[in-house]
Tab-separated table of C-alpha atoms in Angstrom:
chain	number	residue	atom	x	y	z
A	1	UNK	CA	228.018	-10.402	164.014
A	2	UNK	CA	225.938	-9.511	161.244
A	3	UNK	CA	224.310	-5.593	161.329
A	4	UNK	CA	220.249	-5.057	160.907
A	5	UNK	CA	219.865	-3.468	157.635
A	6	UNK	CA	218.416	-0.164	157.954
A	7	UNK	CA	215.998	-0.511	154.898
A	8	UNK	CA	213.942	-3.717	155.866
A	9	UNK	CA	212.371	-4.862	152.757
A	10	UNK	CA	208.535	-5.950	153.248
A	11	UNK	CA	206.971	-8.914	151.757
A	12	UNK	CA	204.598	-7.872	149.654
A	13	UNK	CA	201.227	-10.189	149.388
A	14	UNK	CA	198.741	-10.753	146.889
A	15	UNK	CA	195.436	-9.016	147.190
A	16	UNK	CA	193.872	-12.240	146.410
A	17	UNK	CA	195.134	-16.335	146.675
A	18	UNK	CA	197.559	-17.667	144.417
A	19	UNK	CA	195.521	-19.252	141.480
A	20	UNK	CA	192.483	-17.258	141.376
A	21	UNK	CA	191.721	-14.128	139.551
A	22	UNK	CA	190.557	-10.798	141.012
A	23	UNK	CA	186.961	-10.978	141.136
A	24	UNK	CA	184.463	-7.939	139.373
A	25	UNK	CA	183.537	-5.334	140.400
A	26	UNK	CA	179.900	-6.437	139.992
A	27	UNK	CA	180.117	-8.048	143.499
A	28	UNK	CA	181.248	-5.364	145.263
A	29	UNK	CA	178.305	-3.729	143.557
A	30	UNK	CA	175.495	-6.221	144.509
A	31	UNK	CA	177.176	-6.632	147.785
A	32	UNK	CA	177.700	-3.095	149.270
A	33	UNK	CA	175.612	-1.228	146.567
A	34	UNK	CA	171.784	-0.255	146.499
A	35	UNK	CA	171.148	-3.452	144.703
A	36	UNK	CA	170.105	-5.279	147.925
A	37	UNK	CA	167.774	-2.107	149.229
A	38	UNK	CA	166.304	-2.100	145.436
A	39	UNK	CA	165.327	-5.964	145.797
A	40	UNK	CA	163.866	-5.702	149.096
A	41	UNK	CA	161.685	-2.726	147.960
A	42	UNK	CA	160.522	-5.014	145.437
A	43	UNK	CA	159.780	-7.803	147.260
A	44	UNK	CA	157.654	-5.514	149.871
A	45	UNK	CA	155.620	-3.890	147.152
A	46	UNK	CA	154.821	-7.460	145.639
A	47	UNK	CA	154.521	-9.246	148.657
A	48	UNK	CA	152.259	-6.833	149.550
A	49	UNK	CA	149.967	-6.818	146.500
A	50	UNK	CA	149.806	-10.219	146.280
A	51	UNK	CA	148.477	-10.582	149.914
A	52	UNK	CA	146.136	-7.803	149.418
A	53	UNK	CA	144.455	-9.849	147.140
A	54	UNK	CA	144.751	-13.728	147.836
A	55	UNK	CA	141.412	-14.181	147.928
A	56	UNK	CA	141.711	-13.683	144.214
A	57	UNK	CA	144.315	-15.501	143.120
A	58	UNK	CA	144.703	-18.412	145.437
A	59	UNK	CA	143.479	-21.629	143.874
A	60	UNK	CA	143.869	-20.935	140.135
A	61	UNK	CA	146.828	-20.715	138.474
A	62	UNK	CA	145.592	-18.704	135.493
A	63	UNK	CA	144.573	-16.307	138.338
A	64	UNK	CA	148.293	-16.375	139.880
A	65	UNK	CA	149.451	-15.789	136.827
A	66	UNK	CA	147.204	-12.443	136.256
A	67	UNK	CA	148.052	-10.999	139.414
A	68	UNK	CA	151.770	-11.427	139.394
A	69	UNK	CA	152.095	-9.593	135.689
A	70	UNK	CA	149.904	-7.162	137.083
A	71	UNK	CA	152.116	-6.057	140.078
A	72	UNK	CA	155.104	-6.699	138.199
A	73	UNK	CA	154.161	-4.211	135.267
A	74	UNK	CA	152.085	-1.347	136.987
A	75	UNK	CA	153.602	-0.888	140.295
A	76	UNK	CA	157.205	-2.892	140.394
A	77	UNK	CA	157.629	-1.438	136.705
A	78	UNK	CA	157.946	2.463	137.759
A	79	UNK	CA	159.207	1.341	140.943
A	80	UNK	CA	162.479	-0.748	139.394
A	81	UNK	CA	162.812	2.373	136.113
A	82	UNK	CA	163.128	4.506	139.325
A	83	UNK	CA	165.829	2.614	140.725
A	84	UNK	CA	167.697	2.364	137.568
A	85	UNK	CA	167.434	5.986	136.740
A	86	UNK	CA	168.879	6.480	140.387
A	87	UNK	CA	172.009	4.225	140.356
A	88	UNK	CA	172.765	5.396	136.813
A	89	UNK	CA	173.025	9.050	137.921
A	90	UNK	CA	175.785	8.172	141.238
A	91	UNK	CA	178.857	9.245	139.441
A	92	UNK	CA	177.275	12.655	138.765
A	93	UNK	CA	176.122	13.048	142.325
A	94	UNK	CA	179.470	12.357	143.358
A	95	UNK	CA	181.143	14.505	140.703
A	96	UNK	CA	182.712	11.457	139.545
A	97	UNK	CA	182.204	11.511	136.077
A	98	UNK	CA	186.126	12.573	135.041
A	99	UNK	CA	187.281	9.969	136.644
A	100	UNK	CA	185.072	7.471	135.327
A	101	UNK	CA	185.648	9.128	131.464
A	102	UNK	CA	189.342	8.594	132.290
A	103	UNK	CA	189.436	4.498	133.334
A	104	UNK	CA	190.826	1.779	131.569
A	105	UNK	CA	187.272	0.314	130.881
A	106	UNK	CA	185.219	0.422	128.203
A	107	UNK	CA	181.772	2.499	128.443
A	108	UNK	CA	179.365	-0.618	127.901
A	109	UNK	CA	181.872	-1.868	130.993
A	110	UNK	CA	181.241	0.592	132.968
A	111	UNK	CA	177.641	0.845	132.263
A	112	UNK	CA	177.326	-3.005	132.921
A	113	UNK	CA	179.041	-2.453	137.061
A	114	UNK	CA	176.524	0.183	137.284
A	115	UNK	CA	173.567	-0.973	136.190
A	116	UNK	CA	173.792	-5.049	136.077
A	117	UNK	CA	173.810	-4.759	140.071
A	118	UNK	CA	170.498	-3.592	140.283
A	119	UNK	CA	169.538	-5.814	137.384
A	120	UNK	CA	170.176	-8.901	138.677
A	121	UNK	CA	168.512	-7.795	142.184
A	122	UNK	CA	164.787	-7.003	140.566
A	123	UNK	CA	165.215	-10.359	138.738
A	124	UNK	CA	166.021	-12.074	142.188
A	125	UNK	CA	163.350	-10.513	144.020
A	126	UNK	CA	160.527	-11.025	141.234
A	127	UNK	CA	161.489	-15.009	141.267
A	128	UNK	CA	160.719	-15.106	144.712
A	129	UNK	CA	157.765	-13.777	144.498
A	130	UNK	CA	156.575	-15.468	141.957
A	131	UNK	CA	157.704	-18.903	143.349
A	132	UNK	CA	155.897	-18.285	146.886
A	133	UNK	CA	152.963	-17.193	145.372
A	134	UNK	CA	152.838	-20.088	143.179
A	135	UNK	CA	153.629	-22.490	146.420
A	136	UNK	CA	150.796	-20.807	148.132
A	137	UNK	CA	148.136	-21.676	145.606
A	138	UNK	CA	149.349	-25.324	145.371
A	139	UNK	CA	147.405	-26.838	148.127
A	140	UNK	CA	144.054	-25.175	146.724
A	141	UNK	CA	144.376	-26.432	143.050
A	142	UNK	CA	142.302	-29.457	141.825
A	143	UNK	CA	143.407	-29.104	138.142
A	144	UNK	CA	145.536	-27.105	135.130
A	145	UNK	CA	149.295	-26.521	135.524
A	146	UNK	CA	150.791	-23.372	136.173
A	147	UNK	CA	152.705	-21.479	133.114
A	148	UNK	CA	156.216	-20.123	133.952
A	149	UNK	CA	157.206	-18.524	130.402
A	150	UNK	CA	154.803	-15.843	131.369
A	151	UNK	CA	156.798	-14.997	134.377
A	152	UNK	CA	160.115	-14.932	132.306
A	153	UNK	CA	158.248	-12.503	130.148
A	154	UNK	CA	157.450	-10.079	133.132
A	155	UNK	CA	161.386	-10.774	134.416
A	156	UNK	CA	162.609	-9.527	130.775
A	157	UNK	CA	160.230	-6.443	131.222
A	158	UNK	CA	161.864	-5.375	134.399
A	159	UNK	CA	165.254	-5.686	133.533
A	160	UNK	CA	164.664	-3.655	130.561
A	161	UNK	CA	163.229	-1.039	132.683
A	162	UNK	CA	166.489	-0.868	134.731
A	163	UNK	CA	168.612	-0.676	132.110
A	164	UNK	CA	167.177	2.033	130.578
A	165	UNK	CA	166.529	3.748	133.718
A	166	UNK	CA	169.628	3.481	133.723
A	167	UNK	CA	170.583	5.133	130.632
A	168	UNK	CA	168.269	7.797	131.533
A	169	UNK	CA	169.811	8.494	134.792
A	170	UNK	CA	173.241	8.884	133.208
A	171	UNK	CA	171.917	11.022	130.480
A	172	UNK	CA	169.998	13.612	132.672
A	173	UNK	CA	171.763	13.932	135.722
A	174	UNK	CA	169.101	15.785	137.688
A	175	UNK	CA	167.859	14.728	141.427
A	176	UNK	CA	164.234	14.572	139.987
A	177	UNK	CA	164.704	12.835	136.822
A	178	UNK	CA	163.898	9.249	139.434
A	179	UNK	CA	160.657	10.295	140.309
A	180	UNK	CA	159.732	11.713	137.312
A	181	UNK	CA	160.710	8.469	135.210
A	182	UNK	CA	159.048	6.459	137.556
A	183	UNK	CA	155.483	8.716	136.946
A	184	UNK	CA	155.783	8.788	132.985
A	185	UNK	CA	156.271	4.882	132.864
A	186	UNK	CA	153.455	4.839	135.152
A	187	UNK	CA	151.085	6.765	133.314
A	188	UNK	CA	152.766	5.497	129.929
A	189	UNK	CA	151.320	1.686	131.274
A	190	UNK	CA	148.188	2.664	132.971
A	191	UNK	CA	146.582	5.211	130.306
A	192	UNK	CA	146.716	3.895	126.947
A	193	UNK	CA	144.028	4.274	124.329
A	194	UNK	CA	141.580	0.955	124.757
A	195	UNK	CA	140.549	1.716	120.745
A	196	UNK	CA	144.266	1.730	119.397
A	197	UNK	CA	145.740	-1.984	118.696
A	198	UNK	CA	149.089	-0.538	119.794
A	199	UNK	CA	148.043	-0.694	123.149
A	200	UNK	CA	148.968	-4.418	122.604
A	201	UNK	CA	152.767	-3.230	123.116
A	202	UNK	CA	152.184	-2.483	126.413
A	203	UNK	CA	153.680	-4.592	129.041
A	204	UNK	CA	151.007	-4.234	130.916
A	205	UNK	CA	148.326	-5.474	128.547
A	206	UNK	CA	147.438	-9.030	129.189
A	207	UNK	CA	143.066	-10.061	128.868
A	208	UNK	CA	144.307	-13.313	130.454
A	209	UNK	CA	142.335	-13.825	133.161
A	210	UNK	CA	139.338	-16.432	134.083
A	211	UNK	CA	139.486	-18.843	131.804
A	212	UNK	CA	141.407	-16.986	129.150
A	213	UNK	CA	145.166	-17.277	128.903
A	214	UNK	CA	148.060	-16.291	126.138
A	215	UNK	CA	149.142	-18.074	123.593
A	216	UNK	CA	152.537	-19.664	123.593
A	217	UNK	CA	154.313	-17.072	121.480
A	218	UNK	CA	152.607	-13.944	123.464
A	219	UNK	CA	155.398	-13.847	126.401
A	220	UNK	CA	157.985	-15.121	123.728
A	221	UNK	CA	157.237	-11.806	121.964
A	222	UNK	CA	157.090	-9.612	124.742
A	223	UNK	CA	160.493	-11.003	125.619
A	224	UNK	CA	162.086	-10.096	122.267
A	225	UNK	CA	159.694	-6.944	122.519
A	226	UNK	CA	160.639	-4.790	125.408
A	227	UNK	CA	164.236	-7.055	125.721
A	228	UNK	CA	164.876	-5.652	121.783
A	229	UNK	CA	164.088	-2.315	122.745
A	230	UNK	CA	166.354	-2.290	126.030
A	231	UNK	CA	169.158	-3.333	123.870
A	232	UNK	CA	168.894	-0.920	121.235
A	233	UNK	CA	168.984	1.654	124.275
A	234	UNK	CA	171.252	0.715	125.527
A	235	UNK	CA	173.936	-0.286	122.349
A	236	UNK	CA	172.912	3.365	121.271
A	237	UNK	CA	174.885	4.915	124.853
A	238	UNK	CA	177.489	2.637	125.401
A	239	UNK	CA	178.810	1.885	121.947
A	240	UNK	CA	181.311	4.083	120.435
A	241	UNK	CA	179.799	6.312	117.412
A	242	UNK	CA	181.618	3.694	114.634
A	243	UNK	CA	179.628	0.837	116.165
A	244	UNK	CA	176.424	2.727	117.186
A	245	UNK	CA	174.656	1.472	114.226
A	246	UNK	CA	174.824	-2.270	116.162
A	247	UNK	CA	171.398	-1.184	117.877
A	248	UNK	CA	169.422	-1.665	114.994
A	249	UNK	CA	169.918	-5.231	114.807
A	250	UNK	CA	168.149	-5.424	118.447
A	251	UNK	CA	165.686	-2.506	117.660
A	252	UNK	CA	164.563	-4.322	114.123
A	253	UNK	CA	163.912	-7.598	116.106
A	254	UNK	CA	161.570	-6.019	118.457
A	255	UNK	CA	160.219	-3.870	115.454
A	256	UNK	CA	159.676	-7.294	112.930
A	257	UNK	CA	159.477	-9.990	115.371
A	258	UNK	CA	157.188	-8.938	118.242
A	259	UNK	CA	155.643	-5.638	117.404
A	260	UNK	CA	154.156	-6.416	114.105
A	261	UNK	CA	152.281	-9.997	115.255
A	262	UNK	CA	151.612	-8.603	118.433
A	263	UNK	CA	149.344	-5.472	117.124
A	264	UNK	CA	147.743	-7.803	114.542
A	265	UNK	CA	146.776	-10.210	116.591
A	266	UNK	CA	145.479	-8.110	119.205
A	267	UNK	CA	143.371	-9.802	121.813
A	268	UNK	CA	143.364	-13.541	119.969
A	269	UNK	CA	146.761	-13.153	122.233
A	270	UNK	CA	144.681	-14.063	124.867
A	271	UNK	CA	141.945	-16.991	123.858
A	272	UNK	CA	139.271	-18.811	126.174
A	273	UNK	CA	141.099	-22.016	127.071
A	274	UNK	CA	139.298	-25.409	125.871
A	275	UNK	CA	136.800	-26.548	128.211
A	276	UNK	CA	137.127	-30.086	129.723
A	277	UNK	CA	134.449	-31.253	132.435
A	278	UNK	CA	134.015	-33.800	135.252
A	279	UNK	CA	130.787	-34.672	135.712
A	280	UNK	CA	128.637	-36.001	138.807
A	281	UNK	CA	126.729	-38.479	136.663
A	282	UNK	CA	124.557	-39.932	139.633
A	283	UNK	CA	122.017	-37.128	139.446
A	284	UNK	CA	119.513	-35.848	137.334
A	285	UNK	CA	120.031	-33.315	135.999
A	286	UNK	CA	124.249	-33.948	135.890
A	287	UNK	CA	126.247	-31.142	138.174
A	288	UNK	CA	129.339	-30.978	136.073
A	289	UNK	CA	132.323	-28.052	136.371
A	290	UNK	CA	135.084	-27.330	134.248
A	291	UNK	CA	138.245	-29.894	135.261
A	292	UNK	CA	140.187	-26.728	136.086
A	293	UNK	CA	138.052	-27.009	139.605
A	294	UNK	CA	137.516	-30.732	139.551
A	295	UNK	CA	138.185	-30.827	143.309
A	296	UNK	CA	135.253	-28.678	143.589
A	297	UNK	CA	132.747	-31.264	142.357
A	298	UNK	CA	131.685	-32.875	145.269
A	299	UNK	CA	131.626	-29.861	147.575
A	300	UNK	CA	128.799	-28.940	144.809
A	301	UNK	CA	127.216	-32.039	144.219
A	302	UNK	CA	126.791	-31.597	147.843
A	303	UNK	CA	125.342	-28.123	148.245
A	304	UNK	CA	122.914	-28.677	145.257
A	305	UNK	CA	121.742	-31.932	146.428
A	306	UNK	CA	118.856	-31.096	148.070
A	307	UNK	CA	117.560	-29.454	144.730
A	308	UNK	CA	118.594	-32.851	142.377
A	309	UNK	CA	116.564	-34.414	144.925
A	310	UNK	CA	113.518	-32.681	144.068
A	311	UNK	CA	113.704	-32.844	140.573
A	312	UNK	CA	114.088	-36.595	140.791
A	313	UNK	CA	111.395	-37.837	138.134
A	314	UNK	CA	110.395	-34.748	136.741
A	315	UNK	CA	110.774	-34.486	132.736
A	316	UNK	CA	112.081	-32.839	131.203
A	317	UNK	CA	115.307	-31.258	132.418
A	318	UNK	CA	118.042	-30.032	130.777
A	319	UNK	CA	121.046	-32.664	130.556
A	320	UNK	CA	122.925	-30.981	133.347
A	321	UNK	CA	121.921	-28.421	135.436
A	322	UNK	CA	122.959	-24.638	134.754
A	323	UNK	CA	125.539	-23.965	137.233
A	324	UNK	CA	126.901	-20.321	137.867
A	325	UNK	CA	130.517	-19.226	136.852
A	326	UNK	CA	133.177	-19.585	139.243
A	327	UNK	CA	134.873	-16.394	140.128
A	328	UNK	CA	138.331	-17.184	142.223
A	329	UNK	CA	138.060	-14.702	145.298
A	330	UNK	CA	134.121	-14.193	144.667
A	331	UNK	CA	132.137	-17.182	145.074
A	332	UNK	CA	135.508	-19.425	145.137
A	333	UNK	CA	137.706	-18.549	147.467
A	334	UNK	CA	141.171	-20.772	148.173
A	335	UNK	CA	139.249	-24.324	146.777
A	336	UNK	CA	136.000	-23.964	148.974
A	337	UNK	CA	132.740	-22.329	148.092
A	338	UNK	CA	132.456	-19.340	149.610
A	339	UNK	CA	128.854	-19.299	149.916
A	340	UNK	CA	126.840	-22.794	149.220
A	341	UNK	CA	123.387	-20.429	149.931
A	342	UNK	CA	123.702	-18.326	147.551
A	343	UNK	CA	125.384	-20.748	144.801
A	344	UNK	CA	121.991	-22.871	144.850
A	345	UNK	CA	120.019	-20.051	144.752
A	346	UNK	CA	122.069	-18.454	141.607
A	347	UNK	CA	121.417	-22.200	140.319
A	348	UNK	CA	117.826	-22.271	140.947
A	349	UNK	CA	117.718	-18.699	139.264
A	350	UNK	CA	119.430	-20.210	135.870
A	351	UNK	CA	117.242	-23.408	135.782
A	352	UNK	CA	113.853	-21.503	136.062
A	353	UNK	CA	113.542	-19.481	132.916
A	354	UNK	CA	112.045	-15.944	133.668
A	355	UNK	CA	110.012	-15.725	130.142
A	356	UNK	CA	109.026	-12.230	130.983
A	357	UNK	CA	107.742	-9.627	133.715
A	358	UNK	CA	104.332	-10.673	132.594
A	359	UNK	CA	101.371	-12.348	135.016
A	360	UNK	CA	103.320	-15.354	135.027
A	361	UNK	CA	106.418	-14.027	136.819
A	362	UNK	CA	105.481	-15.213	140.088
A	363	UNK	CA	105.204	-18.606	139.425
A	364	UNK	CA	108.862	-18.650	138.197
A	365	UNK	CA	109.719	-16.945	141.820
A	366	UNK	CA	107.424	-20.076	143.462
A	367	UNK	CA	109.338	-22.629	141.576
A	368	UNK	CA	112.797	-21.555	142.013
A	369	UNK	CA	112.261	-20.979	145.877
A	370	UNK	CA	111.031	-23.941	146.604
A	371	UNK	CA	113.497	-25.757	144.504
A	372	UNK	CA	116.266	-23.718	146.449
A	373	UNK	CA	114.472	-23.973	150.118
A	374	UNK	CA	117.049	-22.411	151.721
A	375	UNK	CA	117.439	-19.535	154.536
A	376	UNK	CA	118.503	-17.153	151.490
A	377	UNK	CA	115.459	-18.175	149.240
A	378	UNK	CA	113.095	-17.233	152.364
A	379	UNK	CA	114.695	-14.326	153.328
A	380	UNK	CA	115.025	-12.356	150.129
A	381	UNK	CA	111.689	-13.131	149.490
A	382	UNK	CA	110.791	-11.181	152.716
A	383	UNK	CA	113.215	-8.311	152.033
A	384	UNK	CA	111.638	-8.192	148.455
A	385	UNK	CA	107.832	-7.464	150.140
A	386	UNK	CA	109.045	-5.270	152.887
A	387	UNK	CA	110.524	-3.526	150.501
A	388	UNK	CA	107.451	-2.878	147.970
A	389	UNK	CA	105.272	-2.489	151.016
A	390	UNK	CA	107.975	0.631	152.131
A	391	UNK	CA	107.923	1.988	148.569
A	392	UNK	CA	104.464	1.640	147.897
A	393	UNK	CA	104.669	-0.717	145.134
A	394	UNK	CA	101.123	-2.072	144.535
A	395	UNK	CA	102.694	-4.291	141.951
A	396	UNK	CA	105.514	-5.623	143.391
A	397	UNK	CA	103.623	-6.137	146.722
A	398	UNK	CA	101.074	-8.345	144.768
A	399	UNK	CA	103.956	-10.444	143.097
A	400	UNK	CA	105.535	-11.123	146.708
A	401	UNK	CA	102.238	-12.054	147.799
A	402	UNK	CA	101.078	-13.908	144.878
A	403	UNK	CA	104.729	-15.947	144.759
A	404	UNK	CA	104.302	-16.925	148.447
A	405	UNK	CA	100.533	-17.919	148.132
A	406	UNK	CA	101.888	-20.236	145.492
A	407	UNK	CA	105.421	-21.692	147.016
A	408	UNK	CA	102.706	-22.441	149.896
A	409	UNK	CA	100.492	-24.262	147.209
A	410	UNK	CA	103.114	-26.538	146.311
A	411	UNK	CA	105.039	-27.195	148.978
A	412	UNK	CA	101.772	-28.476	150.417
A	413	UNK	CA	101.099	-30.500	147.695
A	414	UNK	CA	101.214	-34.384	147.624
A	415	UNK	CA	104.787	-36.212	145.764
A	416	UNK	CA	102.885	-37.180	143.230
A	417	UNK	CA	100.340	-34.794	142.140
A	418	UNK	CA	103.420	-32.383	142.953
A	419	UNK	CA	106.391	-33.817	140.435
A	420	UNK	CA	103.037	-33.498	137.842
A	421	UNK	CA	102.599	-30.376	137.825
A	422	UNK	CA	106.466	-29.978	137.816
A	423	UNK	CA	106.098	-32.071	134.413
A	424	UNK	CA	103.803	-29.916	132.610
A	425	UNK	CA	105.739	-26.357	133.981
A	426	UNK	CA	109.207	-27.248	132.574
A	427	UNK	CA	107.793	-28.692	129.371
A	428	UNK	CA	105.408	-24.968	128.642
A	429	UNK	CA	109.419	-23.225	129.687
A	430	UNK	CA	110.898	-23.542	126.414
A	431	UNK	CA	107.886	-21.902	124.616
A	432	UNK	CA	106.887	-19.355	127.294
A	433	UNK	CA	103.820	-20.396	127.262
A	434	UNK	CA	102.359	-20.930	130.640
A	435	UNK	CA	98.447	-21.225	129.994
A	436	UNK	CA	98.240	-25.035	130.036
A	437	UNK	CA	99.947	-24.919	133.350
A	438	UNK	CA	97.507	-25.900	136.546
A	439	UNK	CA	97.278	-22.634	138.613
A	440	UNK	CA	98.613	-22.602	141.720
């Protein structure tokens, strides 16, 4: 009979499975850390700005585009410093900074479990963003392709504001140093002098909106830019003093590479696209709009037929008729026109040229309202001589009466004798003069 041992000697087991290594401490990090908090903060203030303003944005990509940078670099780029500077300063708050002086691991290490956490968050919470908004204009796009290299630009900007958050955090150990990062790279991006071409650094400069965009090395620069600068930074803290001089390769590539064409250059960064058009070629004068809003072409054609229809044999006309700009959010909102009224009317407006304020301006007023005919047309005219009758205006209550005496004149006149007189008042427009034209 055998006797129990009195030492029984326990198995010990692995932490983790045979075969597989230990993993970093990174994932504890993004797991149980404030990297999940700091992504969701982002993708509130985004999501946020973005629906705020879809009106503005949805339908055009360069407009997509715009916004994003713009609430990636002025709000989410304090915002994401803040963070940085926050999780760089724990092992002070916990009076942990012995210990950490004292492990195994190398500084850049350490920095790295500290600060890649929160890194990698801002970048995860940006790309979704930027890929729902994206989605969301897709159904109301009728032409152009959307540009992602910008985005990667705007991703590089605020990971380099983490990091050297970051830096700052571990370098200032105060409980305000968070807030007060986050207002200096606020007012640092929002107040910079519009006369100085080194405002061109900023990551928040970009003139690309409407029909303007960057060129293809802008974000490739701003990426080598603000990335170059984040590296130097951060080399500078982590390195030990021998190998500190390893941030000037980083810090001369931002310097030569991106600063110098980028302040140079200045705003040919950002050029008018080249125009393409579709045209509506069954009317006279052609309705034709850039192919950027192609699908818009028969929702125009549309509105403005009832003004190609009375300009039908009258000579001459321009080769196309002068159509407004489209403003995504204004008169455009998500593919539709937001107001057909007042787009004919701002057509009419364009076709009839106002030579001067002179004894002929009324007839201009006649012309274009009757060319318009539309609720709008009639009802700003009576605003206009309520108005002058209110103020007093002797003048301007003359003109009101002197345009409707003659929008009655020729809307009562005959097809004929009508698309006449038509003939002779668009050929006196290009030389203002008006005397050879039949009163009305």
């Amino acid at each position: 009979m055998s006797v129990p041992s009195l030492v029984r000697r326990r198995t010990a087991r692995p932490a983790t499975p045979l075969g597989r290594r230990p993993r970093h401490p990174v994932f504890a990090e993004v797991r149980g850390g404030s990297a999940r908090w700091v992504a969701l903060a982002v993708c509130v203030v985004e999501a946020l700005t973005m629906a705020a303003k879809a009106d503005f944005w949805q339908g055009s990509w360069a407009e997509t585009r715009y916004q994003l940078h713009i609430g990636a670099a002025m709000l989410c780029g304090p915002l994401v410093a803040a963070a940085g500077c926050w999780q760089g300063a724990r092992e002070h708050r916990s009076r942990m900074t012995g210990l950490r002086a004292s492990a195994s691991r190398s500084e850049f290490t350490q920095f790295l479990v500290v600060s890649l956490p929160v890194a990698l968050a801002v970048v995860v919470a940006h790309t979704v963003i930027a890929a729902l908004s994206f989605l969301a204009t897709w159904p109301y796009v009728s032409g152009g392709r959307p540009i992602f290299v910008p985005v990667a630009a705007d991703l590089t900007v605020l990971v380099s504001a983490t990091v050297i958050g970051a830096v700052v955090g571990r370098l200032v150990p105060w409980r305000l140093t968070a807030p007060a990062l986050a207002l200096a790279v606020y007012l640092l991006l929002g107040f910079t002098d519009d006369a100085s071409p080194v405002r061109f650094l900023s990551p928040a400069a970009d003139n690309g909106f409407g029909d303007q965009g960057p060129v293809w090395w802008q974000p490739l620069t701003m990426i080598v830019w603000t990335g170059g600068l984040a590296a130097a930074v951060v080399c500078a803290h982590t390195f030990r003093p021998r190998w500190s001089w390893c941030a000037v390769v980083p810090l001369a590539a931002a310097a030569i590479a991106a600063a110098v064409p980028m302040v140079r250059v200045g705003e040919g960064m950002w050029p008018a696209h080249t125009r393409t058009e579709v045209c509506d070629n069954t009317t006279t004068p052609r309705v034709c709009v850039d192919a950027e809003y192609k699908g818009l072409l028969p929702q125009v054609s549309a509105a403005l037929s009832g003004m190609t229809g009375r300009l039908k044999g009258v000579h001459p006309l321009p080769d196309r008729l002068p159509l407004p700009p489209f403003f995504v959010g204004q008169n455009v909102v998500r593919g539709e026109l937001a107001d057909p009224e007042r787009f004919v009317w701002e057509t009419g407006a364009a076709l009839v040229r106002e030579c001067d304020d002179g004894p002929d301006a009324y007839l201009h007023y006649a012309v274009q309202d009757w060319l318009v005919s539309n609720d709008l047309a009639e009802s700003r005219r009576k605003a206009d001589e309520e108005q002058a009758r209110d103020w007093g205006d002797r003048r301007g209550l003359a003109e009101s009466r002197a345009t409707a005496h003659a929008l009655s004149r020729l809307t009562s006149m005959g097809e004929d004798r009508r698309r006449v007189w038509l003939n002779r008042y668009f050929a006196a427009g290009p030389s203002c003069d008006f005397s050879k034209v039949p009163a009305l």
